[in-house]
Short mmCIF file of C-alpha atoms in Angstrom, two decimals:
data_model
loop_
_atom_site.label_atom_id
_atom_site.label_comp_id
_atom_site.label_asym_id
_atom_site.label_seq_id
_atom_site.Cartn_x
_atom_site.Cartn_y
_atom_site.Cartn_z
CA MET A 1 14.54 -11.73 -44.32
CA LYS A 2 11.57 -13.98 -44.79
CA SER A 3 11.50 -14.97 -41.12
CA THR A 4 11.55 -11.26 -40.18
CA ARG A 5 8.48 -10.71 -42.30
CA VAL A 6 6.68 -13.66 -40.75
CA ALA A 7 7.57 -12.39 -37.29
CA LEU A 8 6.30 -8.92 -38.17
CA ALA A 9 3.05 -10.34 -39.52
CA ALA A 10 2.58 -12.41 -36.38
CA PHE A 11 3.28 -9.37 -34.21
CA ALA A 12 0.80 -7.29 -36.16
CA ALA A 13 -1.83 -10.01 -35.83
CA VAL A 14 -1.36 -10.23 -32.09
CA GLY A 15 -1.53 -6.44 -31.88
CA ALA A 16 -4.73 -6.34 -33.87
CA LEU A 17 -6.31 -9.02 -31.69
CA THR A 18 -5.35 -7.13 -28.55
CA LEU A 19 -6.83 -3.92 -29.89
CA ALA A 20 -9.99 -5.74 -30.95
CA ALA A 21 -10.31 -7.16 -27.45
CA CYS A 22 -10.04 -3.65 -26.04
CA SER A 23 -12.63 -2.19 -28.34
CA THR A 24 -15.19 -4.87 -27.53
CA ALA A 25 -14.55 -4.78 -23.83
CA GLU A 26 -14.72 -1.07 -23.28
CA PRO A 27 -18.30 -0.25 -24.27
CA GLY A 28 -19.46 -3.11 -22.05
CA ALA A 29 -17.62 -1.70 -19.09
CA GLU A 30 -19.07 1.73 -19.72
CA GLU A 31 -22.55 0.29 -19.89
CA THR A 32 -22.31 -1.36 -16.51
CA ASP A 33 -20.93 1.84 -15.03
CA ALA A 34 -23.81 3.85 -16.40
CA ASP A 35 -26.25 1.28 -15.06
CA ALA A 36 -24.70 1.50 -11.66
CA GLY A 37 -25.23 5.25 -11.70
CA GLU A 38 -28.89 4.90 -12.56
CA GLU A 39 -29.48 2.25 -9.95
CA MET A 40 -27.92 4.51 -7.39
CA THR A 41 -30.33 7.34 -8.01
CA ASP A 42 -33.24 4.89 -8.16
CA ASP A 43 -32.31 3.50 -4.77
CA GLY A 44 -32.28 6.90 -3.22
CA GLU A 45 -35.70 7.83 -4.53
CA ASP A 46 -37.30 4.51 -3.65
CA ALA A 47 -35.99 4.55 -0.14
CA GLY A 48 -37.27 8.08 0.30
CA ASP A 49 -40.70 7.56 -1.21
CA GLU A 50 -41.63 4.11 -0.05
CA GLY A 51 -39.17 3.39 2.72
CA GLY A 52 -37.43 0.68 0.68
CA ASP A 53 -40.07 -1.60 -0.78
CA SER A 54 -38.80 -5.15 -1.19
CA GLY A 55 -40.96 -5.90 -4.22
CA ASP A 56 -38.48 -4.79 -6.89
CA MET A 57 -35.27 -6.71 -7.56
CA GLU A 58 -32.79 -3.87 -7.49
CA THR A 59 -29.53 -4.63 -5.72
CA LEU A 60 -27.83 -2.70 -2.99
CA ARG A 61 -24.06 -2.42 -3.16
CA ILE A 62 -22.39 -2.62 0.20
CA GLY A 63 -18.73 -1.84 0.70
CA ILE A 64 -16.95 -4.11 3.18
CA LYS A 65 -13.40 -5.19 3.86
CA PHE A 66 -12.52 -8.49 2.18
CA ASP A 67 -9.41 -9.17 4.19
CA GLN A 68 -10.30 -8.73 7.85
CA PRO A 69 -11.33 -12.00 9.43
CA GLY A 70 -14.06 -11.51 12.02
CA LEU A 71 -15.19 -8.20 10.49
CA GLY A 72 -15.38 -8.31 6.73
CA PHE A 73 -13.90 -11.37 5.08
CA GLN A 74 -14.33 -13.00 1.72
CA ASP A 75 -14.35 -16.74 2.25
CA GLY A 76 -14.68 -18.27 -1.19
CA GLY A 77 -18.02 -16.92 -2.39
CA ASP A 78 -19.27 -16.20 1.12
CA TYR A 79 -18.78 -13.14 3.23
CA THR A 80 -18.38 -13.41 6.96
CA GLY A 81 -17.72 -11.16 9.90
CA PHE A 82 -19.32 -8.67 12.24
CA ASP A 83 -19.55 -5.87 9.65
CA VAL A 84 -21.27 -8.29 7.27
CA ASP A 85 -23.71 -9.45 9.98
CA VAL A 86 -24.66 -5.87 10.86
CA ALA A 87 -24.96 -4.98 7.17
CA LEU A 88 -27.29 -7.92 6.49
CA TYR A 89 -29.44 -7.15 9.56
CA VAL A 90 -29.73 -3.46 8.71
CA THR A 91 -30.51 -4.00 5.02
CA GLU A 92 -33.11 -6.61 5.93
CA GLN A 93 -34.79 -4.00 8.13
CA LEU A 94 -34.64 -1.58 5.19
CA GLY A 95 -36.53 -4.10 3.11
CA TYR A 96 -33.81 -5.82 1.10
CA SER A 97 -33.47 -9.58 1.01
CA ALA A 98 -30.03 -11.20 1.21
CA ASP A 99 -29.92 -11.93 -2.53
CA GLN A 100 -30.41 -8.25 -3.33
CA ILE A 101 -27.17 -7.41 -1.56
CA GLU A 102 -23.94 -7.21 -3.51
CA PHE A 103 -20.78 -6.97 -1.42
CA VAL A 104 -17.99 -4.87 -2.89
CA GLU A 105 -14.48 -4.55 -1.52
CA ALA A 106 -13.89 -1.10 0.01
CA PRO A 107 -10.21 -0.68 0.94
CA SER A 108 -9.56 2.00 3.56
CA ALA A 109 -8.06 4.58 1.23
CA GLN A 110 -10.90 4.36 -1.30
CA ARG A 111 -13.95 4.48 0.95
CA GLU A 112 -14.82 8.16 0.50
CA THR A 113 -14.21 8.06 -3.25
CA MET A 114 -16.39 4.97 -3.68
CA LEU A 115 -19.27 6.66 -1.86
CA GLN A 116 -18.86 9.93 -3.75
CA ASN A 117 -18.73 8.19 -7.15
CA GLY A 118 -21.70 5.98 -6.37
CA GLN A 119 -19.74 2.71 -6.65
CA VAL A 120 -21.33 1.62 -3.38
CA ASP A 121 -24.56 2.60 -1.62
CA MET A 122 -23.27 2.18 1.90
CA ILE A 123 -20.09 1.09 3.65
CA PHE A 124 -19.66 -1.19 6.65
CA ALA A 125 -15.88 -1.45 6.78
CA THR A 126 -14.44 -0.60 10.23
CA TYR A 127 -15.14 2.97 9.19
CA SER A 128 -14.34 5.29 12.12
CA ILE A 129 -16.38 8.46 12.25
CA THR A 130 -14.05 11.48 12.17
CA ASP A 131 -14.67 15.18 11.52
CA GLU A 132 -12.63 15.17 8.31
CA ARG A 133 -14.52 12.19 6.89
CA ASP A 134 -17.81 13.69 8.00
CA GLU A 135 -17.13 16.58 5.61
CA ALA A 136 -16.80 14.22 2.66
CA VAL A 137 -19.50 11.64 3.44
CA ASP A 138 -22.45 11.04 5.80
CA PHE A 139 -22.42 8.58 8.69
CA ALA A 140 -25.16 6.60 10.37
CA GLY A 141 -24.52 4.73 13.60
CA PRO A 142 -22.15 4.16 15.27
CA TYR A 143 -22.85 0.42 15.37
CA PHE A 144 -19.73 -0.40 17.38
CA VAL A 145 -17.21 1.44 19.51
CA ALA A 146 -13.76 -0.06 19.13
CA GLY A 147 -10.57 1.07 20.80
CA GLN A 148 -6.95 0.71 19.83
CA ASP A 149 -5.45 -2.21 21.69
CA LEU A 150 -2.59 -4.69 21.53
CA LEU A 151 -2.52 -8.27 20.29
CA ILE A 152 0.15 -10.37 22.00
CA ARG A 153 1.29 -13.98 22.25
CA SER A 154 -0.60 -15.67 25.05
CA GLU A 155 2.59 -16.51 26.97
CA ASP A 156 3.28 -12.75 27.28
CA ALA A 157 -0.04 -12.12 29.03
CA GLY A 158 0.71 -10.39 32.30
CA THR A 159 4.01 -8.87 31.10
CA ILE A 160 2.54 -6.72 28.34
CA THR A 161 -0.45 -5.03 29.92
CA GLY A 162 -0.81 -1.91 27.82
CA PRO A 163 1.02 0.58 25.63
CA GLU A 164 3.12 1.79 28.59
CA ALA A 165 4.70 -1.66 28.86
CA LEU A 166 6.07 -1.52 25.32
CA ASP A 167 9.47 0.00 26.13
CA ASP A 168 12.20 -1.71 24.10
CA LEU A 169 9.67 -4.07 22.58
CA ASN A 170 8.87 -4.47 18.90
CA LEU A 171 5.50 -3.44 17.59
CA CYS A 172 3.80 -3.99 14.23
CA SER A 173 1.04 -1.99 12.59
CA VAL A 174 -0.32 -1.24 9.14
CA SER A 175 1.50 1.63 7.46
CA GLY A 176 -0.39 4.88 7.27
CA SER A 177 -3.17 3.70 9.57
CA THR A 178 -4.45 5.85 12.42
CA SER A 179 -3.20 3.27 14.92
CA ALA A 180 0.33 3.42 13.53
CA GLN A 181 0.28 7.20 13.69
CA ARG A 182 -0.96 7.25 17.30
CA VAL A 183 1.72 4.79 18.36
CA LYS A 184 4.39 6.83 16.58
CA ASP A 185 3.22 10.08 18.18
CA GLU A 186 2.54 8.91 21.70
CA TYR A 187 4.22 5.61 22.50
CA ALA A 188 7.04 5.06 20.02
CA ALA A 189 9.63 6.79 22.22
CA GLY A 190 10.56 3.44 23.70
CA ALA A 191 9.08 0.96 21.25
CA ASN A 192 10.36 -0.15 17.83
CA LEU A 193 7.67 0.14 15.21
CA ILE A 194 7.54 -1.83 11.99
CA GLU A 195 4.88 -0.81 9.50
CA GLN A 196 3.58 -3.39 7.07
CA PRO A 197 1.11 -3.23 4.19
CA GLY A 198 -1.35 -5.62 5.86
CA TYR A 199 -2.21 -7.32 9.13
CA SER A 200 -1.34 -10.78 7.86
CA GLU A 201 2.35 -9.78 7.72
CA CYS A 202 2.08 -8.45 11.28
CA ILE A 203 0.56 -11.71 12.49
CA GLN A 204 3.34 -13.63 10.77
CA PHE A 205 5.94 -11.51 12.61
CA LEU A 206 4.07 -11.93 15.91
CA THR A 207 3.88 -15.70 15.68
CA GLY A 208 7.46 -15.81 14.37
CA GLY A 209 8.72 -13.82 17.34
CA GLN A 210 10.12 -10.81 15.44
CA VAL A 211 7.59 -8.48 17.06
CA ASP A 212 6.02 -8.63 20.51
CA ALA A 213 2.72 -6.93 19.78
CA VAL A 214 0.43 -5.92 16.94
CA THR A 215 -1.68 -2.84 17.38
CA THR A 216 -4.95 -1.64 15.88
CA ASP A 217 -8.61 -1.57 16.93
CA ASP A 218 -9.48 -4.26 19.48
CA ILE A 219 -12.23 -5.96 17.48
CA ILE A 220 -9.96 -6.26 14.43
CA LEU A 221 -7.33 -7.86 16.65
CA ALA A 222 -9.92 -10.21 18.13
CA GLY A 223 -10.95 -11.24 14.62
CA LEU A 224 -7.32 -11.90 13.69
CA ALA A 225 -6.80 -13.92 16.88
CA ALA A 226 -9.95 -15.94 16.21
CA ALA A 227 -8.79 -16.63 12.65
CA GLU A 228 -5.38 -17.76 13.90
CA GLY A 229 -7.43 -20.27 15.81
CA SER A 230 -5.03 -22.00 18.16
CA GLY A 231 -5.56 -19.63 21.06
CA SER A 232 -1.88 -18.69 20.97
CA LEU A 233 -2.71 -15.02 20.46
CA GLN A 234 -4.81 -12.79 22.65
CA VAL A 235 -6.01 -9.22 22.96
CA VAL A 236 -4.65 -7.32 25.97
CA GLY A 237 -8.01 -5.69 26.69
CA ALA A 238 -6.85 -2.21 27.69
CA PRO A 239 -8.10 -0.01 24.84
CA PHE A 240 -6.43 3.41 24.61
CA SER A 241 -8.55 5.18 22.02
CA GLU A 242 -12.16 5.41 20.95
CA GLU A 243 -13.14 4.57 17.38
CA ASN A 244 -16.81 4.92 16.50
CA TYR A 245 -17.57 2.59 13.60
CA GLY A 246 -20.23 4.22 11.48
CA VAL A 247 -22.13 3.28 8.36
CA GLY A 248 -20.70 5.35 5.51
CA LEU A 249 -23.32 6.90 3.24
CA PRO A 250 -23.09 9.27 0.29
CA GLU A 251 -23.50 12.88 1.34
CA GLY A 252 -27.16 13.91 1.50
CA SER A 253 -28.42 10.33 1.81
CA ASP A 254 -31.87 9.99 3.39
CA LEU A 255 -31.25 6.47 4.70
CA CYS A 256 -29.46 7.59 7.86
CA GLU A 257 -32.48 7.66 10.21
CA ASP A 258 -33.73 4.28 8.99
CA ILE A 259 -30.30 2.72 9.46
CA ASN A 260 -30.04 4.10 12.99
CA THR A 261 -33.44 2.61 13.81
CA ALA A 262 -32.35 -0.73 12.38
CA ILE A 263 -29.09 -0.75 14.37
CA GLN A 264 -31.01 0.11 17.54
CA ALA A 265 -33.38 -2.78 16.81
CA MET A 266 -30.42 -5.11 16.35
CA ILE A 267 -28.98 -4.05 19.72
CA ASP A 268 -32.37 -4.35 21.44
CA ASP A 269 -33.22 -7.85 20.22
CA GLY A 270 -29.84 -9.35 21.13
CA ALA A 271 -28.68 -10.04 17.57
CA TRP A 272 -25.91 -7.44 17.98
CA GLU A 273 -24.36 -9.17 20.98
CA ALA A 274 -24.74 -12.58 19.34
CA ALA A 275 -22.87 -11.29 16.29
CA VAL A 276 -20.00 -9.90 18.41
CA THR A 277 -19.68 -13.18 20.31
CA ALA A 278 -19.88 -15.37 17.21
CA ASN A 279 -17.19 -13.44 15.34
CA THR A 280 -14.67 -13.31 18.17
CA ASP A 281 -15.30 -16.86 19.34
CA GLY A 282 -12.54 -18.51 21.33
CA THR A 283 -10.47 -15.41 22.02
CA GLY A 284 -12.05 -14.37 25.32
CA TYR A 285 -12.60 -10.92 23.86
CA THR A 286 -15.38 -8.68 25.16
CA PRO A 287 -16.00 -5.20 23.78
CA ASN A 288 -15.40 -2.20 26.03
CA ALA A 289 -18.54 -2.36 28.19
CA ASP A 290 -18.55 1.36 29.06
CA LEU A 291 -19.12 2.34 25.45
CA ASN A 292 -20.88 -0.72 23.99
CA PRO A 293 -23.49 -1.21 22.80
CA PRO A 294 -23.21 2.29 21.36
CA GLU A 295 -25.66 5.18 21.42
CA MET A 296 -26.77 6.39 17.99
CA ARG A 297 -25.29 9.83 17.50
CA GLY A 298 -28.19 11.13 15.42
CA CYS A 299 -28.16 12.19 11.80
CA ALA A 300 -26.77 15.50 10.60
CA SER A 301 -29.28 18.02 9.25
CA MET B 1 -11.52 29.14 1.01
CA LEU B 2 -11.22 25.45 0.28
CA VAL B 3 -7.72 26.05 -1.07
CA SER B 4 -6.54 27.72 2.13
CA GLU B 5 -8.11 24.89 4.12
CA PHE B 6 -6.18 22.37 2.01
CA LEU B 7 -2.92 24.28 2.48
CA ASP B 8 -3.58 24.29 6.23
CA THR B 9 -3.96 20.52 6.08
CA LEU B 10 -0.73 20.16 4.11
CA SER B 11 1.23 22.26 6.58
CA GLY B 12 0.36 19.70 9.25
CA TYR B 13 2.56 17.11 7.53
CA ASP B 14 6.31 16.89 7.07
CA ILE B 15 6.14 16.45 3.30
CA ALA B 16 9.67 17.71 2.64
CA GLY B 17 10.99 15.34 5.30
CA ALA B 18 9.28 12.38 3.67
CA TYR B 19 10.66 13.28 0.22
CA TRP B 20 14.06 13.63 1.87
CA VAL B 21 13.83 9.98 2.93
CA ASN B 22 13.14 9.05 -0.71
CA LEU B 23 16.14 11.08 -1.84
CA LYS B 24 18.38 9.43 0.75
CA LEU B 25 17.18 5.99 -0.33
CA THR B 26 17.85 6.98 -3.94
CA ALA B 27 21.32 8.37 -3.23
CA PHE B 28 22.58 5.33 -1.31
CA ALA B 29 20.96 2.86 -3.69
CA ALA B 30 22.28 4.73 -6.75
CA VAL B 31 25.90 4.57 -5.52
CA LEU B 32 25.63 0.88 -4.64
CA ALA B 33 23.84 0.07 -7.89
CA LEU B 34 26.47 1.94 -9.91
CA VAL B 35 29.30 -0.02 -8.28
CA LEU B 36 27.53 -3.35 -8.59
CA GLY B 37 26.26 -2.58 -12.10
CA THR B 38 29.73 -1.60 -13.33
CA ALA B 39 31.16 -4.81 -11.94
CA LEU B 40 28.40 -6.77 -13.68
CA ALA B 41 29.02 -4.98 -16.95
CA MET B 42 32.75 -5.80 -16.70
CA MET B 43 31.80 -9.44 -16.10
CA ARG B 44 29.53 -9.45 -19.13
CA ILE B 45 32.23 -8.09 -21.47
CA SER B 46 35.08 -10.06 -19.93
CA PRO B 47 36.91 -12.81 -21.83
CA VAL B 48 36.14 -15.37 -19.05
CA THR B 49 33.15 -17.51 -20.02
CA SER B 50 32.02 -18.34 -16.48
CA LEU B 51 32.04 -14.64 -15.49
CA ARG B 52 30.05 -13.72 -18.59
CA TRP B 53 27.58 -16.46 -17.75
CA ALA B 54 27.28 -15.32 -14.12
CA GLY B 55 26.73 -11.68 -15.17
CA THR B 56 24.12 -12.61 -17.75
CA THR B 57 22.28 -14.84 -15.29
CA TYR B 58 22.20 -12.13 -12.63
CA VAL B 59 20.84 -9.55 -15.05
CA ASN B 60 18.21 -11.85 -16.51
CA VAL B 61 17.01 -13.10 -13.15
CA VAL B 62 16.94 -9.80 -11.27
CA ARG B 63 15.73 -7.63 -14.12
CA ASN B 64 12.72 -9.90 -14.64
CA MET B 65 11.74 -9.99 -10.98
CA PRO B 66 9.28 -7.37 -9.72
CA LEU B 67 10.91 -4.90 -7.31
CA THR B 68 8.09 -5.45 -4.83
CA ILE B 69 9.00 -9.12 -4.63
CA ILE B 70 12.64 -8.29 -3.90
CA MET B 71 11.61 -5.71 -1.28
CA ALA B 72 9.12 -8.11 0.33
CA SER B 73 11.64 -10.94 0.40
CA MET B 74 14.05 -8.64 2.27
CA ILE B 75 11.51 -7.85 4.96
CA LEU B 76 9.58 -11.13 5.06
CA VAL B 77 12.33 -13.68 4.42
CA LEU B 78 15.87 -12.34 4.84
CA TRP B 79 15.22 -10.40 8.03
CA PRO B 80 12.86 -12.67 10.00
CA GLN B 81 13.71 -16.13 8.63
CA LEU B 82 17.42 -15.85 7.89
CA GLY B 83 18.15 -13.31 10.62
CA LEU B 84 19.83 -10.72 8.40
CA THR B 85 20.15 -7.66 10.64
CA LEU B 86 22.10 -4.66 9.39
CA ALA B 87 21.59 -2.42 12.42
CA ASP B 88 20.35 -2.81 15.97
CA ASP B 89 17.93 0.03 15.51
CA PHE B 90 14.71 -1.10 13.82
CA ALA B 91 14.32 1.94 11.57
CA THR B 92 17.96 1.95 10.40
CA ASN B 93 17.80 -1.78 9.75
CA PHE B 94 14.76 -1.44 7.50
CA PHE B 95 16.27 1.56 5.73
CA ARG B 96 19.41 -0.41 4.91
CA LEU B 97 17.44 -3.48 3.80
CA ALA B 98 15.42 -1.23 1.49
CA VAL B 99 18.58 0.36 0.07
CA ILE B 100 19.99 -3.09 -0.67
CA ALA B 101 16.79 -4.22 -2.38
CA LEU B 102 16.76 -1.09 -4.54
CA ALA B 103 20.47 -1.40 -5.35
CA VAL B 104 20.29 -5.10 -6.22
CA TYR B 105 17.36 -4.47 -8.55
CA HIS B 106 18.69 -1.38 -10.30
CA ALA B 107 22.21 -2.80 -10.67
CA SER B 108 20.88 -5.00 -13.48
CA PHE B 109 19.59 -1.93 -15.33
CA VAL B 110 22.83 -0.02 -14.67
CA CYS B 111 24.74 -2.99 -16.09
CA GLU B 112 22.69 -2.97 -19.28
CA SER B 113 23.03 0.82 -19.60
CA ILE B 114 26.81 0.58 -19.32
CA ARG B 115 26.87 -2.30 -21.78
CA SER B 116 24.95 -0.14 -24.25
CA GLY B 117 27.66 2.48 -23.64
CA VAL B 118 30.33 -0.12 -24.32
CA ASN B 119 28.66 -0.81 -27.66
CA THR B 120 29.22 2.82 -28.66
CA VAL B 121 32.99 2.27 -28.36
CA PRO B 122 34.39 1.09 -31.73
CA VAL B 123 36.00 -2.37 -31.73
CA GLY B 124 39.19 -0.72 -32.98
CA GLN B 125 39.65 0.88 -29.54
CA ALA B 126 39.74 -2.51 -27.84
CA GLU B 127 42.02 -3.91 -30.54
CA ALA B 128 44.37 -0.93 -30.21
CA ALA B 129 44.45 -1.37 -26.43
CA ARG B 130 45.31 -5.03 -26.91
CA ALA B 131 47.97 -4.10 -29.48
CA ILE B 132 49.85 -1.85 -27.05
CA GLY B 133 49.95 -4.73 -24.58
CA LEU B 134 47.14 -3.86 -22.15
CA ALA B 135 45.46 -6.81 -20.44
CA PHE B 136 41.64 -6.91 -20.07
CA LEU B 137 41.38 -4.97 -16.78
CA PRO B 138 43.75 -2.10 -17.69
CA ALA B 139 42.18 -1.90 -21.15
CA ALA B 140 38.70 -1.68 -19.61
CA ARG B 141 39.78 0.87 -17.02
CA LEU B 142 41.86 3.12 -19.29
CA VAL B 143 40.26 2.77 -22.71
CA ILE B 144 36.81 1.17 -22.80
CA LEU B 145 34.96 2.32 -19.67
CA PRO B 146 35.80 6.06 -19.85
CA GLN B 147 34.29 6.17 -23.33
CA ALA B 148 31.48 3.78 -22.42
CA PHE B 149 30.34 5.90 -19.46
CA ARG B 150 30.18 8.99 -21.64
CA GLY B 151 28.00 7.11 -24.08
CA ALA B 152 25.85 5.64 -21.29
CA ILE B 153 24.84 8.88 -19.55
CA ALA B 154 21.37 9.06 -21.08
CA PRO B 155 20.35 5.46 -20.23
CA LEU B 156 21.95 5.80 -16.78
CA GLY B 157 19.87 8.94 -16.27
CA ASN B 158 16.74 6.98 -17.17
CA THR B 159 17.69 4.32 -14.65
CA LEU B 160 18.21 7.01 -12.00
CA ILE B 161 14.78 8.47 -12.71
CA ALA B 162 13.23 5.01 -12.41
CA LEU B 163 15.12 4.54 -9.14
CA ILE B 164 13.79 7.81 -7.70
CA LYS B 165 10.25 6.75 -8.38
CA ASN B 166 10.82 3.13 -7.34
CA SER B 167 12.08 4.34 -3.95
CA THR B 168 8.40 4.50 -2.91
CA VAL B 169 8.37 0.69 -2.92
CA ALA B 170 10.43 0.95 0.29
CA ALA B 171 7.09 1.47 2.03
CA ALA B 172 6.81 -2.33 1.93
CA ALA B 173 9.97 -2.49 4.04
CA SER B 174 8.56 -0.19 6.70
CA VAL B 175 10.56 2.89 5.65
CA PRO B 176 8.52 6.03 6.43
CA GLU B 177 8.85 7.68 3.01
CA ILE B 178 6.44 9.76 0.94
CA SER B 179 3.98 7.03 -0.05
CA VAL B 180 3.49 6.10 3.60
CA LEU B 181 2.92 9.77 4.40
CA MET B 182 0.42 9.93 1.56
CA ARG B 183 -1.49 7.00 3.05
CA GLU B 184 -1.55 8.79 6.39
CA MET B 185 -2.84 11.94 4.72
CA VAL B 186 -5.58 10.04 2.91
CA GLU B 187 -6.49 8.24 6.12
CA ASN B 188 -6.79 11.49 8.11
CA ASP B 189 -8.03 13.94 5.51
CA ALA B 190 -10.27 11.91 3.29
CA ASN B 191 -12.09 15.01 2.05
CA PHE B 192 -8.96 16.02 0.09
CA VAL B 193 -8.07 12.71 -1.58
CA VAL B 194 -7.56 14.07 -5.10
CA PRO B 195 -5.57 17.20 -4.14
CA ILE B 196 -3.34 15.01 -1.94
CA PHE B 197 -2.56 12.66 -4.83
CA LEU B 198 -1.85 15.61 -7.11
CA THR B 199 0.44 17.26 -4.56
CA ILE B 200 2.54 14.11 -4.20
CA ALA B 201 2.65 13.64 -7.98
CA VAL B 202 3.75 17.24 -8.54
CA GLY B 203 6.48 16.73 -5.93
CA PHE B 204 7.89 13.87 -7.98
CA VAL B 205 7.73 15.90 -11.17
CA ILE B 206 9.70 18.67 -9.43
CA ILE B 207 12.36 16.16 -8.41
CA VAL B 208 12.53 14.17 -11.64
CA VAL B 209 12.39 16.87 -14.34
CA PRO B 210 15.74 18.49 -13.38
CA VAL B 211 17.38 15.04 -13.36
CA GLY B 212 16.10 14.44 -16.89
CA VAL B 213 17.22 17.88 -18.11
CA LEU B 214 20.64 17.48 -16.51
CA THR B 215 21.33 14.01 -17.95
CA THR B 216 20.20 15.10 -21.43
CA TYR B 217 22.54 18.11 -21.21
CA LEU B 218 25.43 16.00 -19.94
CA SER B 219 24.92 13.26 -22.52
CA ARG B 220 25.27 15.89 -25.29
CA ARG B 221 28.09 17.75 -23.60
CA LEU B 222 30.17 14.68 -22.78
CA ALA B 223 29.43 12.62 -25.87
CA VAL B 224 32.62 11.34 -27.50
CA SER B 225 32.80 13.06 -30.86
CA ARG B 226 33.74 10.59 -33.55
#
């Protein structure tokens, strides 16, 4: 009986502590959220009025992928990749220094929501411009034109030359992604498709021999091959779609023109090409030359 | 206007077909889990110490392991590393692996549900069965389990409901069920993210509520009156 009481008292104490922790934590969280909202509106006004003056220390939140080597990758406290390089160049042109930039993870399924809720100010995260997305958010760019391609083991080069050669072969892609859908609709008649939550699983299957090819946008594949490092994987180089990577902006943003100018400047002064080369180093990958470097598509309205 | 646009978008997807995959996963996994769970429950109430120990260990290990881990180990370890292939066809193979993962996981909950049913059977029943000369297995089959199942309907129903919802974890095993379709929808029609989530959620409510109502009704109807 006594031990029951002690146990009950202990349980109650733990419960009380937990509740106390909640009550102290919550107002703090709300505060930061509110701050973020204010900053957001401030950013918009500043950029409009003064063209982004670098004097004040407000930060710009940029949504990137954290898990795509070569594009947007969190490496300890650093961020690397082509998306990150373009983001840093563009924001520098807009008048922000590197320490005013805060990188935030923007997973594919949450990109529109994050822009609409003001959790990020802009998104550089292999964000293909599509009509449906254009209704929900604004796009600047494109800053890169990728195409769906295949990543294969180097010893298969020459046998697997494109999606038509996939009959009876095993293919891996990320479930729900546009690439998986296209393969299912157009090429899966002969190929076996396995859908995985992330590309790292696909790479594991490819190096382990369970699948013969991994499919998604060519530059993502090149980044994965470069991260694998040993040169045992390579991109086929026969893209069969056109994905225009744009800069995602909240609807009605007035930064679009400035961003387009900055991207054009990056292409013109050679920094764009240097960034592509540096991030796909050692894979022999070159972007589709017919479409790259891209033409800015102009800003809506 | 926006509503009709959203309905247009929805009609472009085979939502019923994707839910059907979930229901098939649930059906196969439920049967397997019931068989395995009943066997485990028998082990846990048996007079053989080593069987009791084995049953308890299984339940404690599997019940405390996240389902995602079991599913991922099927697709990332058992299939590629240990070469476990249940069908030549890729899709069928993954479907079966997912069913096994779901069944293995939920069997531990089925076992505990049945054991709670066994606890509703008075000790006198077991003693009476022993007194008329029934050994453990006949006593369990003829006396204990029929009463135990009738007392376990409500917890078994809860396990079934959990299984229906957990069938979405099969996405990790490359089974094209409703959560994969939802990802596709969000990927293609980002302007309707919230309505898409709500539609999928409502679909689950429509499936799960009748199961809950039915098991509650049956648990009252079939309860052993004492």
